[in-house]
Amino acid sequence: MTAEQKVNDRERVLDTPMNKEFDWSEDTTPVRDALWNHYMEEDGKDTMATEAKMHPYLDMSNDEVAANAEKILKK
C-alpha cells in the first residue's frame, strides 16, 4: 500500500457524509466538516483553537474517528 493509499484509507471516515457513516444522522455534511463546525462554535470561532482540536483526528484510526465523532456530535 502506498503512502497516499494509507492516508486515503485513514481519512475515509473524515470524508464520509454524516448520514452515510452514522445511522442516527440525516446530515449530509462530511464528518470532518461537522466536527470542524462543532469545534468552531465551542471555541467562539477561534480558528487556531479549532485547528488544534482537529489535528489529532489525522492520526486516529477510522474506528477512533467514528467513536469520537459519535460521542461529540450525536444529539
PDB file of N, CA, C and O in Angstrom:
ATOM      1  N   MET A   1       0.840  -1.179   0.000  1.00  0.00           N
ATOM      2  CA  MET A   1       0.000   0.000   0.000  1.00  0.00           C
ATOM      3  C   MET A   1       0.884   1.241   0.000  1.00  0.00           C
ATOM      4  O   MET A   1       1.818   1.339   0.786  1.00  0.00           O
ATOM      5  N   THR A   2       0.577   2.184  -0.873  1.00  0.00           N
ATOM      6  CA  THR A   2       1.375   3.410  -0.947  1.00  0.00           C
ATOM      7  C   THR A   2       1.013   4.338   0.212  1.00  0.00           C
ATOM      8  O   THR A   2      -0.031   4.178   0.856  1.00  0.00           O
ATOM      9  N   ALA A   3       1.861   5.318   0.434  1.00  0.00           N
ATOM     10  CA  ALA A   3       1.601   6.299   1.494  1.00  0.00           C
ATOM     11  C   ALA A   3       0.293   7.037   1.221  1.00  0.00           C
ATOM     12  O   ALA A   3      -0.492   7.296   2.143  1.00  0.00           O
ATOM     13  N   GLU A   4       0.040   7.351  -0.037  1.00  0.00           N
ATOM     14  CA  GLU A   4      -1.198   8.044  -0.390  1.00  0.00           C
ATOM     15  C   GLU A   4      -2.425   7.175  -0.097  1.00  0.00           C
ATOM     16  O   GLU A   4      -3.430   7.660   0.412  1.00  0.00           O
ATOM     17  N   GLN A   5      -2.326   5.894  -0.381  1.00  0.00           N
ATOM     18  CA  GLN A   5      -3.439   4.990  -0.097  1.00  0.00           C
ATOM     19  C   GLN A   5      -3.685   4.889   1.407  1.00  0.00           C
ATOM     20  O   GLN A   5      -4.821   4.820   1.845  1.00  0.00           O
ATOM     21  N   LYS A   6      -2.606   4.883   2.184  1.00  0.00           N
ATOM     22  CA  LYS A   6      -2.744   4.834   3.637  1.00  0.00           C
ATOM     23  C   LYS A   6      -3.457   6.081   4.152  1.00  0.00           C
ATOM     24  O   LYS A   6      -4.330   5.993   5.004  1.00  0.00           O
ATOM     25  N   VAL A   7      -3.100   7.247   3.633  1.00  0.00           N
ATOM     26  CA  VAL A   7      -3.757   8.494   4.033  1.00  0.00           C
ATOM     27  C   VAL A   7      -5.220   8.449   3.629  1.00  0.00           C
ATOM     28  O   VAL A   7      -6.113   8.780   4.412  1.00  0.00           O
ATOM     29  N   ASN A   8      -5.499   8.029   2.406  1.00  0.00           N
ATOM     30  CA  ASN A   8      -6.879   7.959   1.934  1.00  0.00           C
ATOM     31  C   ASN A   8      -7.701   7.001   2.784  1.00  0.00           C
ATOM     32  O   ASN A   8      -8.843   7.298   3.131  1.00  0.00           O
ATOM     33  N   ASP A   9      -7.140   5.865   3.136  1.00  0.00           N
ATOM     34  CA  ASP A   9      -7.851   4.904   3.973  1.00  0.00           C
ATOM     35  C   ASP A   9      -8.061   5.451   5.379  1.00  0.00           C
ATOM     36  O   ASP A   9      -9.134   5.335   5.945  1.00  0.00           O
ATOM     37  N   ARG A  10      -7.030   6.083   5.915  1.00  0.00           N
ATOM     38  CA  ARG A  10      -7.092   6.617   7.271  1.00  0.00           C
ATOM     39  C   ARG A  10      -8.144   7.721   7.376  1.00  0.00           C
ATOM     40  O   ARG A  10      -8.778   7.880   8.409  1.00  0.00           O
ATOM     41  N   GLU A  11      -8.345   8.483   6.314  1.00  0.00           N
ATOM     42  CA  GLU A  11      -9.267   9.614   6.359  1.00  0.00           C
ATOM     43  C   GLU A  11     -10.646   9.272   5.792  1.00  0.00           C
ATOM     44  O   GLU A  11     -11.468  10.150   5.600  1.00  0.00           O
ATOM     45  N   ARG A  12     -10.907   7.996   5.575  1.00  0.00           N
ATOM     46  CA  ARG A  12     -12.187   7.604   4.993  1.00  0.00           C
ATOM     47  C   ARG A  12     -13.364   8.125   5.802  1.00  0.00           C
ATOM     48  O   ARG A  12     -14.286   8.715   5.259  1.00  0.00           O
ATOM     49  N   VAL A  13     -13.362   7.938   7.105  1.00  0.00           N
ATOM     50  CA  VAL A  13     -14.481   8.389   7.934  1.00  0.00           C
ATOM     51  C   VAL A  13     -14.579   9.904   7.911  1.00  0.00           C
ATOM     52  O   VAL A  13     -15.674  10.460   7.813  1.00  0.00           O
ATOM     53  N   LEU A  14     -13.465  10.583   7.974  1.00  0.00           N
ATOM     54  CA  LEU A  14     -13.496  12.043   7.964  1.00  0.00           C
ATOM     55  C   LEU A  14     -14.176  12.597   6.718  1.00  0.00           C
ATOM     56  O   LEU A  14     -14.840  13.628   6.775  1.00  0.00           O
ATOM     57  N   ASP A  15     -14.030  11.929   5.602  1.00  0.00           N
ATOM     58  CA  ASP A  15     -14.566  12.429   4.341  1.00  0.00           C
ATOM     59  C   ASP A  15     -15.940  11.864   3.984  1.00  0.00           C
ATOM     60  O   ASP A  15     -16.518  12.236   2.970  1.00  0.00           O
ATOM     61  N   THR A  16     -16.475  11.015   4.815  1.00  0.00           N
ATOM     62  CA  THR A  16     -17.776  10.397   4.573  1.00  0.00           C
ATOM     63  C   THR A  16     -18.892  11.308   5.099  1.00  0.00           C
ATOM     64  O   THR A  16     -18.766  11.865   6.187  1.00  0.00           O
ATOM     65  N   PRO A  17     -19.980  11.459   4.344  1.00  0.00           N
ATOM     66  CA  PRO A  17     -21.118  12.236   4.862  1.00  0.00           C
ATOM     67  C   PRO A  17     -21.643  11.625   6.158  1.00  0.00           C
ATOM     68  O   PRO A  17     -21.654  10.402   6.322  1.00  0.00           O
ATOM     69  N   MET A  18     -22.079  12.477   7.048  1.00  0.00           N
ATOM     70  CA  MET A  18     -22.580  12.027   8.349  1.00  0.00           C
ATOM     71  C   MET A  18     -23.661  10.954   8.194  1.00  0.00           C
ATOM     72  O   MET A  18     -23.634   9.948   8.883  1.00  0.00           O
ATOM     73  N   ASN A  19     -24.603  11.158   7.262  1.00  0.00           N
ATOM     74  CA  ASN A  19     -25.718  10.207   7.126  1.00  0.00           C
ATOM     75  C   ASN A  19     -25.293   8.867   6.550  1.00  0.00           C
ATOM     76  O   ASN A  19     -26.007   7.881   6.691  1.00  0.00           O
ATOM     77  N   LYS A  20     -24.134   8.806   5.914  1.00  0.00           N
ATOM     78  CA  LYS A  20     -23.624   7.532   5.398  1.00  0.00           C
ATOM     79  C   LYS A  20     -22.808   6.787   6.455  1.00  0.00           C
ATOM     80  O   LYS A  20     -22.709   5.570   6.441  1.00  0.00           O
ATOM     81  N   GLU A  21     -22.230   7.541   7.386  1.00  0.00           N
ATOM     82  CA  GLU A  21     -21.391   6.943   8.428  1.00  0.00           C
ATOM     83  C   GLU A  21     -22.195   6.534   9.669  1.00  0.00           C
ATOM     84  O   GLU A  21     -21.888   5.542  10.320  1.00  0.00           O
ATOM     85  N   PHE A  22     -23.228   7.318   9.982  1.00  0.00           N
ATOM     86  CA  PHE A  22     -23.996   7.092  11.212  1.00  0.00           C
ATOM     87  C   PHE A  22     -25.476   6.945  10.883  1.00  0.00           C
ATOM     88  O   PHE A  22     -26.062   7.835  10.263  1.00  0.00           O
ATOM     89  N   ASP A  23     -26.074   5.872  11.340  1.00  0.00           N
ATOM     90  CA  ASP A  23     -27.492   5.651  11.050  1.00  0.00           C
ATOM     91  C   ASP A  23     -28.393   6.632  11.798  1.00  0.00           C
ATOM     92  O   ASP A  23     -29.554   6.810  11.451  1.00  0.00           O
ATOM     93  N   TRP A  24     -27.884   7.308  12.802  1.00  0.00           N
ATOM     94  CA  TRP A  24     -28.665   8.266  13.582  1.00  0.00           C
ATOM     95  C   TRP A  24     -28.663   9.669  12.981  1.00  0.00           C
ATOM     96  O   TRP A  24     -29.348  10.566  13.480  1.00  0.00           O
ATOM     97  N   SER A  25     -27.903   9.892  11.934  1.00  0.00           N
ATOM     98  CA  SER A  25     -27.796  11.234  11.354  1.00  0.00           C
ATOM     99  C   SER A  25     -28.455  11.321   9.986  1.00  0.00           C
ATOM    100  O   SER A  25     -28.358  10.400   9.176  1.00  0.00           O
ATOM    101  N   GLU A  26     -29.104  12.450   9.725  1.00  0.00           N
ATOM    102  CA  GLU A  26     -29.656  12.735   8.407  1.00  0.00           C
ATOM    103  C   GLU A  26     -28.836  13.809   7.700  1.00  0.00           C
ATOM    104  O   GLU A  26     -29.122  14.176   6.567  1.00  0.00           O
ATOM    105  N   ASP A  27     -27.806  14.318   8.371  1.00  0.00           N
ATOM    106  CA  ASP A  27     -26.954  15.385   7.858  1.00  0.00           C
ATOM    107  C   ASP A  27     -26.051  14.863   6.751  1.00  0.00           C
ATOM    108  O   ASP A  27     -25.423  13.817   6.894  1.00  0.00           O
ATOM    109  N   THR A  28     -25.971  15.584   5.643  1.00  0.00           N
ATOM    110  CA  THR A  28     -25.115  15.174   4.517  1.00  0.00           C
ATOM    111  C   THR A  28     -23.728  15.818   4.584  1.00  0.00           C
ATOM    112  O   THR A  28     -22.905  15.595   3.698  1.00  0.00           O
ATOM    113  N   THR A  29     -23.463  16.571   5.620  1.00  0.00           N
ATOM    114  CA  THR A  29     -22.165  17.197   5.814  1.00  0.00           C
ATOM    115  C   THR A  29     -21.115  16.116   6.082  1.00  0.00           C
ATOM    116  O   THR A  29     -21.371  15.189   6.851  1.00  0.00           O
ATOM    117  N   PRO A  30     -19.925  16.219   5.474  1.00  0.00           N
ATOM    118  CA  PRO A  30     -18.862  15.260   5.807  1.00  0.00           C
ATOM    119  C   PRO A  30     -18.519  15.320   7.300  1.00  0.00           C
ATOM    120  O   PRO A  30     -18.625  16.387   7.925  1.00  0.00           O
ATOM    121  N   VAL A  31     -18.116  14.213   7.850  1.00  0.00           N
ATOM    122  CA  VAL A  31     -17.772  14.135   9.274  1.00  0.00           C
ATOM    123  C   VAL A  31     -16.731  15.192   9.635  1.00  0.00           C
ATOM    124  O   VAL A  31     -16.847  15.871  10.664  1.00  0.00           O
ATOM    125  N   ARG A  32     -15.726  15.365   8.790  1.00  0.00           N
ATOM    126  CA  ARG A  32     -14.670  16.359   9.036  1.00  0.00           C
ATOM    127  C   ARG A  32     -15.277  17.754   9.242  1.00  0.00           C
ATOM    128  O   ARG A  32     -14.930  18.470  10.178  1.00  0.00           O
ATOM    129  N   ASP A  33     -16.203  18.134   8.359  1.00  0.00           N
ATOM    130  CA  ASP A  33     -16.813  19.463   8.444  1.00  0.00           C
ATOM    131  C   ASP A  33     -17.737  19.584   9.647  1.00  0.00           C
ATOM    132  O   ASP A  33     -17.810  20.643  10.275  1.00  0.00           O
ATOM    133  N   ALA A  34     -18.444  18.521   9.967  1.00  0.00           N
ATOM    134  CA  ALA A  34     -19.324  18.544  11.137  1.00  0.00           C
ATOM    135  C   ALA A  34     -18.509  18.731  12.419  1.00  0.00           C
ATOM    136  O   ALA A  34     -18.896  19.507  13.303  1.00  0.00           O
ATOM    137  N   LEU A  35     -17.384  18.031  12.511  1.00  0.00           N
ATOM    138  CA  LEU A  35     -16.507  18.202  13.671  1.00  0.00           C
ATOM    139  C   LEU A  35     -15.942  19.616  13.710  1.00  0.00           C
ATOM    140  O   LEU A  35     -15.918  20.259  14.762  1.00  0.00           O
ATOM    141  N   TRP A  36     -15.485  20.111  12.568  1.00  0.00           N
ATOM    142  CA  TRP A  36     -14.930  21.468  12.483  1.00  0.00           C
ATOM    143  C   TRP A  36     -15.980  22.481  12.954  1.00  0.00           C
ATOM    144  O   TRP A  36     -15.689  23.354  13.771  1.00  0.00           O
ATOM    145  N   ASN A  37     -17.197  22.362  12.435  1.00  0.00           N
ATOM    146  CA  ASN A  37     -18.261  23.298  12.808  1.00  0.00           C
ATOM    147  C   ASN A  37     -18.556  23.238  14.306  1.00  0.00           C
ATOM    148  O   ASN A  37     -18.755  24.268  14.955  1.00  0.00           O
ATOM    149  N   HIS A  38     -18.564  22.028  14.859  1.00  0.00           N
ATOM    150  CA  HIS A  38     -18.795  21.863  16.295  1.00  0.00           C
ATOM    151  C   HIS A  38     -17.712  22.584  17.101  1.00  0.00           C
ATOM    152  O   HIS A  38     -18.016  23.343  18.032  1.00  0.00           O
ATOM    153  N   TYR A  39     -16.463  22.335  16.756  1.00  0.00           N
ATOM    154  CA  TYR A  39     -15.367  22.958  17.497  1.00  0.00           C
ATOM    155  C   TYR A  39     -15.324  24.469  17.292  1.00  0.00           C
ATOM    156  O   TYR A  39     -14.991  25.212  18.225  1.00  0.00           O
ATOM    157  N   MET A  40     -15.656  24.949  16.102  1.00  0.00           N
ATOM    158  CA  MET A  40     -15.683  26.402  15.869  1.00  0.00           C
ATOM    159  C   MET A  40     -16.706  27.065  16.789  1.00  0.00           C
ATOM    160  O   MET A  40     -16.430  28.109  17.378  1.00  0.00           O
ATOM    161  N   GLU A  41     -17.871  26.465  16.908  1.00  0.00           N
ATOM    162  CA  GLU A  41     -18.899  27.011  17.804  1.00  0.00           C
ATOM    163  C   GLU A  41     -18.423  26.951  19.258  1.00  0.00           C
ATOM    164  O   GLU A  41     -18.571  27.905  20.011  1.00  0.00           O
ATOM    165  N   GLU A  42     -17.856  25.810  19.627  1.00  0.00           N
ATOM    166  CA  GLU A  42     -17.384  25.610  21.000  1.00  0.00           C
ATOM    167  C   GLU A  42     -16.277  26.599  21.360  1.00  0.00           C
ATOM    168  O   GLU A  42     -16.183  27.049  22.499  1.00  0.00           O
ATOM    169  N   ASP A  43     -15.429  26.933  20.384  1.00  0.00           N
ATOM    170  CA  ASP A  43     -14.271  27.796  20.624  1.00  0.00           C
ATOM    171  C   ASP A  43     -14.539  29.268  20.309  1.00  0.00           C
ATOM    172  O   ASP A  43     -13.598  30.061  20.222  1.00  0.00           O
ATOM    173  N   GLY A  44     -15.793  29.635  20.094  1.00  0.00           N
ATOM    174  CA  GLY A  44     -16.100  31.028  19.816  1.00  0.00           C
ATOM    175  C   GLY A  44     -15.505  31.501  18.501  1.00  0.00           C
ATOM    176  O   GLY A  44     -15.051  32.633  18.400  1.00  0.00           O
ATOM    177  N   LYS A  45     -15.484  30.618  17.515  1.00  0.00           N
ATOM    178  CA  LYS A  45     -14.978  30.900  16.166  1.00  0.00           C
ATOM    179  C   LYS A  45     -13.470  31.197  16.149  1.00  0.00           C
ATOM    180  O   LYS A  45     -12.974  31.928  15.312  1.00  0.00           O
ATOM    181  N   ASP A  46     -12.738  30.603  17.068  1.00  0.00           N
ATOM    182  CA  ASP A  46     -11.278  30.737  17.123  1.00  0.00           C
ATOM    183  C   ASP A  46     -10.665  29.649  16.237  1.00  0.00           C
ATOM    184  O   ASP A  46     -10.590  28.482  16.626  1.00  0.00           O
ATOM    185  N   THR A  47     -10.229  30.046  15.057  1.00  0.00           N
ATOM    186  CA  THR A  47      -9.722  29.095  14.078  1.00  0.00           C
ATOM    187  C   THR A  47      -8.508  28.326  14.589  1.00  0.00           C
ATOM    188  O   THR A  47      -8.403  27.117  14.367  1.00  0.00           O
ATOM    189  N   MET A  48      -7.619  28.996  15.271  1.00  0.00           N
ATOM    190  CA  MET A  48      -6.405  28.335  15.754  1.00  0.00           C
ATOM    191  C   MET A  48      -6.746  27.269  16.805  1.00  0.00           C
ATOM    192  O   MET A  48      -6.181  26.177  16.788  1.00  0.00           O
ATOM    193  N   ALA A  49      -7.666  27.577  17.700  1.00  0.00           N
ATOM    194  CA  ALA A  49      -8.070  26.595  18.721  1.00  0.00           C
ATOM    195  C   ALA A  49      -8.762  25.408  18.064  1.00  0.00           C
ATOM    196  O   ALA A  49      -8.527  24.256  18.442  1.00  0.00           O
ATOM    197  N   THR A  50      -9.609  25.699  17.077  1.00  0.00           N
ATOM    198  CA  THR A  50     -10.311  24.628  16.376  1.00  0.00           C
ATOM    199  C   THR A  50      -9.334  23.753  15.615  1.00  0.00           C
ATOM    200  O   THR A  50      -9.439  22.526  15.638  1.00  0.00           O
ATOM    201  N   GLU A  51      -8.381  24.375  14.945  1.00  0.00           N
ATOM    202  CA  GLU A  51      -7.372  23.612  14.205  1.00  0.00           C
ATOM    203  C   GLU A  51      -6.603  22.684  15.142  1.00  0.00           C
ATOM    204  O   GLU A  51      -6.341  21.527  14.806  1.00  0.00           O
ATOM    205  N   ALA A  52      -6.265  23.175  16.312  1.00  0.00           N
ATOM    206  CA  ALA A  52      -5.538  22.354  17.288  1.00  0.00           C
ATOM    207  C   ALA A  52      -6.369  21.149  17.720  1.00  0.00           C
ATOM    208  O   ALA A  52      -5.823  20.053  17.921  1.00  0.00           O
ATOM    209  N   LYS A  53      -7.691  21.328  17.848  1.00  0.00           N
ATOM    210  CA  LYS A  53      -8.552  20.206  18.251  1.00  0.00           C
ATOM    211  C   LYS A  53      -8.764  19.222  17.116  1.00  0.00           C
ATOM    212  O   LYS A  53      -8.994  18.036  17.352  1.00  0.00           O
ATOM    213  N   MET A  54      -8.705  19.691  15.884  1.00  0.00           N
ATOM    214  CA  MET A  54      -8.910  18.813  14.728  1.00  0.00           C
ATOM    215  C   MET A  54      -7.659  18.022  14.369  1.00  0.00           C
ATOM    216  O   MET A  54      -7.764  16.917  13.823  1.00  0.00           O
ATOM    217  N   HIS A  55      -6.509  18.544  14.659  1.00  0.00           N
ATOM    218  CA  HIS A  55      -5.249  17.903  14.256  1.00  0.00           C
ATOM    219  C   HIS A  55      -5.140  16.442  14.707  1.00  0.00           C
ATOM    220  O   HIS A  55      -4.719  15.587  13.911  1.00  0.00           O
ATOM    221  N   PRO A  56      -5.497  16.088  15.936  1.00  0.00           N
ATOM    222  CA  PRO A  56      -5.374  14.685  16.358  1.00  0.00           C
ATOM    223  C   PRO A  56      -6.189  13.708  15.506  1.00  0.00           C
ATOM    224  O   PRO A  56      -5.833  12.535  15.402  1.00  0.00           O
ATOM    225  N   TYR A  57      -7.259  14.180  14.888  1.00  0.00           N
ATOM    226  CA  TYR A  57      -8.076  13.296  14.060  1.00  0.00           C
ATOM    227  C   TYR A  57      -7.296  12.738  12.871  1.00  0.00           C
ATOM    228  O   TYR A  57      -7.619  11.667  12.367  1.00  0.00           O
ATOM    229  N   LEU A  58      -6.280  13.448  12.440  1.00  0.00           N
ATOM    230  CA  LEU A  58      -5.487  12.980  11.305  1.00  0.00           C
ATOM    231  C   LEU A  58      -4.642  11.760  11.647  1.00  0.00           C
ATOM    232  O   LEU A  58      -4.220  11.023  10.759  1.00  0.00           O
ATOM    233  N   ASP A  59      -4.398  11.545  12.933  1.00  0.00           N
ATOM    234  CA  ASP A  59      -3.602  10.395  13.369  1.00  0.00           C
ATOM    235  C   ASP A  59      -4.455   9.257  13.931  1.00  0.00           C
ATOM    236  O   ASP A  59      -3.931   8.229  14.319  1.00  0.00           O
ATOM    237  N   MET A  60      -5.768   9.461  13.986  1.00  0.00           N
ATOM    238  CA  MET A  60      -6.662   8.441  14.526  1.00  0.00           C
ATOM    239  C   MET A  60      -7.027   7.415  13.464  1.00  0.00           C
ATOM    240  O   MET A  60      -7.041   7.714  12.278  1.00  0.00           O
ATOM    241  N   SER A  61      -7.353   6.221  13.920  1.00  0.00           N
ATOM    242  CA  SER A  61      -7.896   5.209  13.010  1.00  0.00           C
ATOM    243  C   SER A  61      -9.331   5.590  12.670  1.00  0.00           C
ATOM    244  O   SER A  61      -9.946   6.433  13.338  1.00  0.00           O
ATOM    245  N   ASN A  62      -9.880   4.950  11.645  1.00  0.00           N
ATOM    246  CA  ASN A  62     -11.270   5.204  11.277  1.00  0.00           C
ATOM    247  C   ASN A  62     -12.210   4.903  12.442  1.00  0.00           C
ATOM    248  O   ASN A  62     -13.168   5.643  12.682  1.00  0.00           O
ATOM    249  N   ASP A  63     -11.946   3.838  13.169  1.00  0.00           N
ATOM    250  CA  ASP A  63     -12.791   3.481  14.316  1.00  0.00           C
ATOM    251  C   ASP A  63     -12.726   4.549  15.406  1.00  0.00           C
ATOM    252  O   ASP A  63     -13.743   4.883  16.016  1.00  0.00           O
ATOM    253  N   GLU A  64     -11.539   5.074  15.643  1.00  0.00           N
ATOM    254  CA  GLU A  64     -11.386   6.128  16.655  1.00  0.00           C
ATOM    255  C   GLU A  64     -12.103   7.404  16.228  1.00  0.00           C
ATOM    256  O   GLU A  64     -12.766   8.058  17.045  1.00  0.00           O
ATOM    257  N   VAL A  65     -11.968   7.766  14.956  1.00  0.00           N
ATOM    258  CA  VAL A  65     -12.657   8.958  14.442  1.00  0.00           C
ATOM    259  C   VAL A  65     -14.162   8.789  14.611  1.00  0.00           C
ATOM    260  O   VAL A  65     -14.851   9.681  15.122  1.00  0.00           O
ATOM    261  N   ALA A  66     -14.683   7.640  14.186  1.00  0.00           N
ATOM    262  CA  ALA A  66     -16.119   7.391  14.278  1.00  0.00           C
ATOM    263  C   ALA A  66     -16.596   7.443  15.728  1.00  0.00           C
ATOM    264  O   ALA A  66     -17.634   8.047  16.027  1.00  0.00           O
ATOM    265  N   ALA A  67     -15.862   6.831  16.635  1.00  0.00           N
ATOM    266  CA  ALA A  67     -16.255   6.815  18.046  1.00  0.00           C
ATOM    267  C   ALA A  67     -16.243   8.222  18.639  1.00  0.00           C
ATOM    268  O   ALA A  67     -17.180   8.618  19.347  1.00  0.00           O
ATOM    269  N   ASN A  68     -15.209   8.986  18.348  1.00  0.00           N
ATOM    270  CA  ASN A  68     -15.121  10.348  18.865  1.00  0.00           C
ATOM    271  C   ASN A  68     -16.206  11.232  18.249  1.00  0.00           C
ATOM    272  O   ASN A  68     -16.828  12.026  18.952  1.00  0.00           O
ATOM    273  N   ALA A  69     -16.419  11.106  16.962  1.00  0.00           N
ATOM    274  CA  ALA A  69     -17.444  11.906  16.292  1.00  0.00           C
ATOM    275  C   ALA A  69     -18.824  11.597  16.864  1.00  0.00           C
ATOM    276  O   ALA A  69     -19.619  12.502  17.125  1.00  0.00           O
ATOM    277  N   GLU A  70     -19.086  10.328  17.085  1.00  0.00           N
ATOM    278  CA  GLU A  70     -20.379   9.946  17.633  1.00  0.00           C
ATOM    279  C   GLU A  70     -20.564  10.518  19.035  1.00  0.00           C
ATOM    280  O   GLU A  70     -21.616  11.054  19.369  1.00  0.00           O
ATOM    281  N   LYS A  71     -19.537  10.440  19.844  1.00  0.00           N
ATOM    282  CA  LYS A  71     -19.597  10.946  21.218  1.00  0.00           C
ATOM    283  C   LYS A  71     -19.849  12.462  21.216  1.00  0.00           C
ATOM    284  O   LYS A  71     -20.636  12.967  22.022  1.00  0.00           O
ATOM    285  N   ILE A  72     -19.226  13.161  20.271  1.00  0.00           N
ATOM    286  CA  ILE A  72     -19.313  14.629  20.239  1.00  0.00           C
ATOM    287  C   ILE A  72     -20.567  15.120  19.512  1.00  0.00           C
ATOM    288  O   ILE A  72     -21.183  16.098  19.942  1.00  0.00           O
ATOM    289  N   LEU A  73     -20.934  14.470  18.425  1.00  0.00           N
ATOM    290  CA  LEU A  73     -21.956  15.005  17.541  1.00  0.00           C
ATOM    291  C   LEU A  73     -23.353  14.404  17.699  1.00  0.00           C
ATOM    292  O   LEU A  73     -24.331  15.017  17.266  1.00  0.00           O
ATOM    293  N   LYS A  74     -23.450  13.225  18.285  1.00  0.00           N
ATOM    294  CA  LYS A  74     -24.769  12.603  18.413  1.00  0.00           C
ATOM    295  C   LYS A  74     -25.607  13.369  19.430  1.00  0.00           C
ATOM    296  O   LYS A  74     -25.156  13.635  20.542  1.00  0.00           O
ATOM    297  N   LYS A  75     -26.797  13.725  19.012  1.00  0.00           N
ATOM    298  CA  LYS A  75     -27.659  14.541  19.880  1.00  0.00           C
ATOM    299  C   LYS A  75     -28.817  13.752  20.385  1.00  0.00           C
ATOM    300  O   LYS A  75     -29.293  12.840  19.849  1.00  0.00           O
TER     301      LYS A  75
END
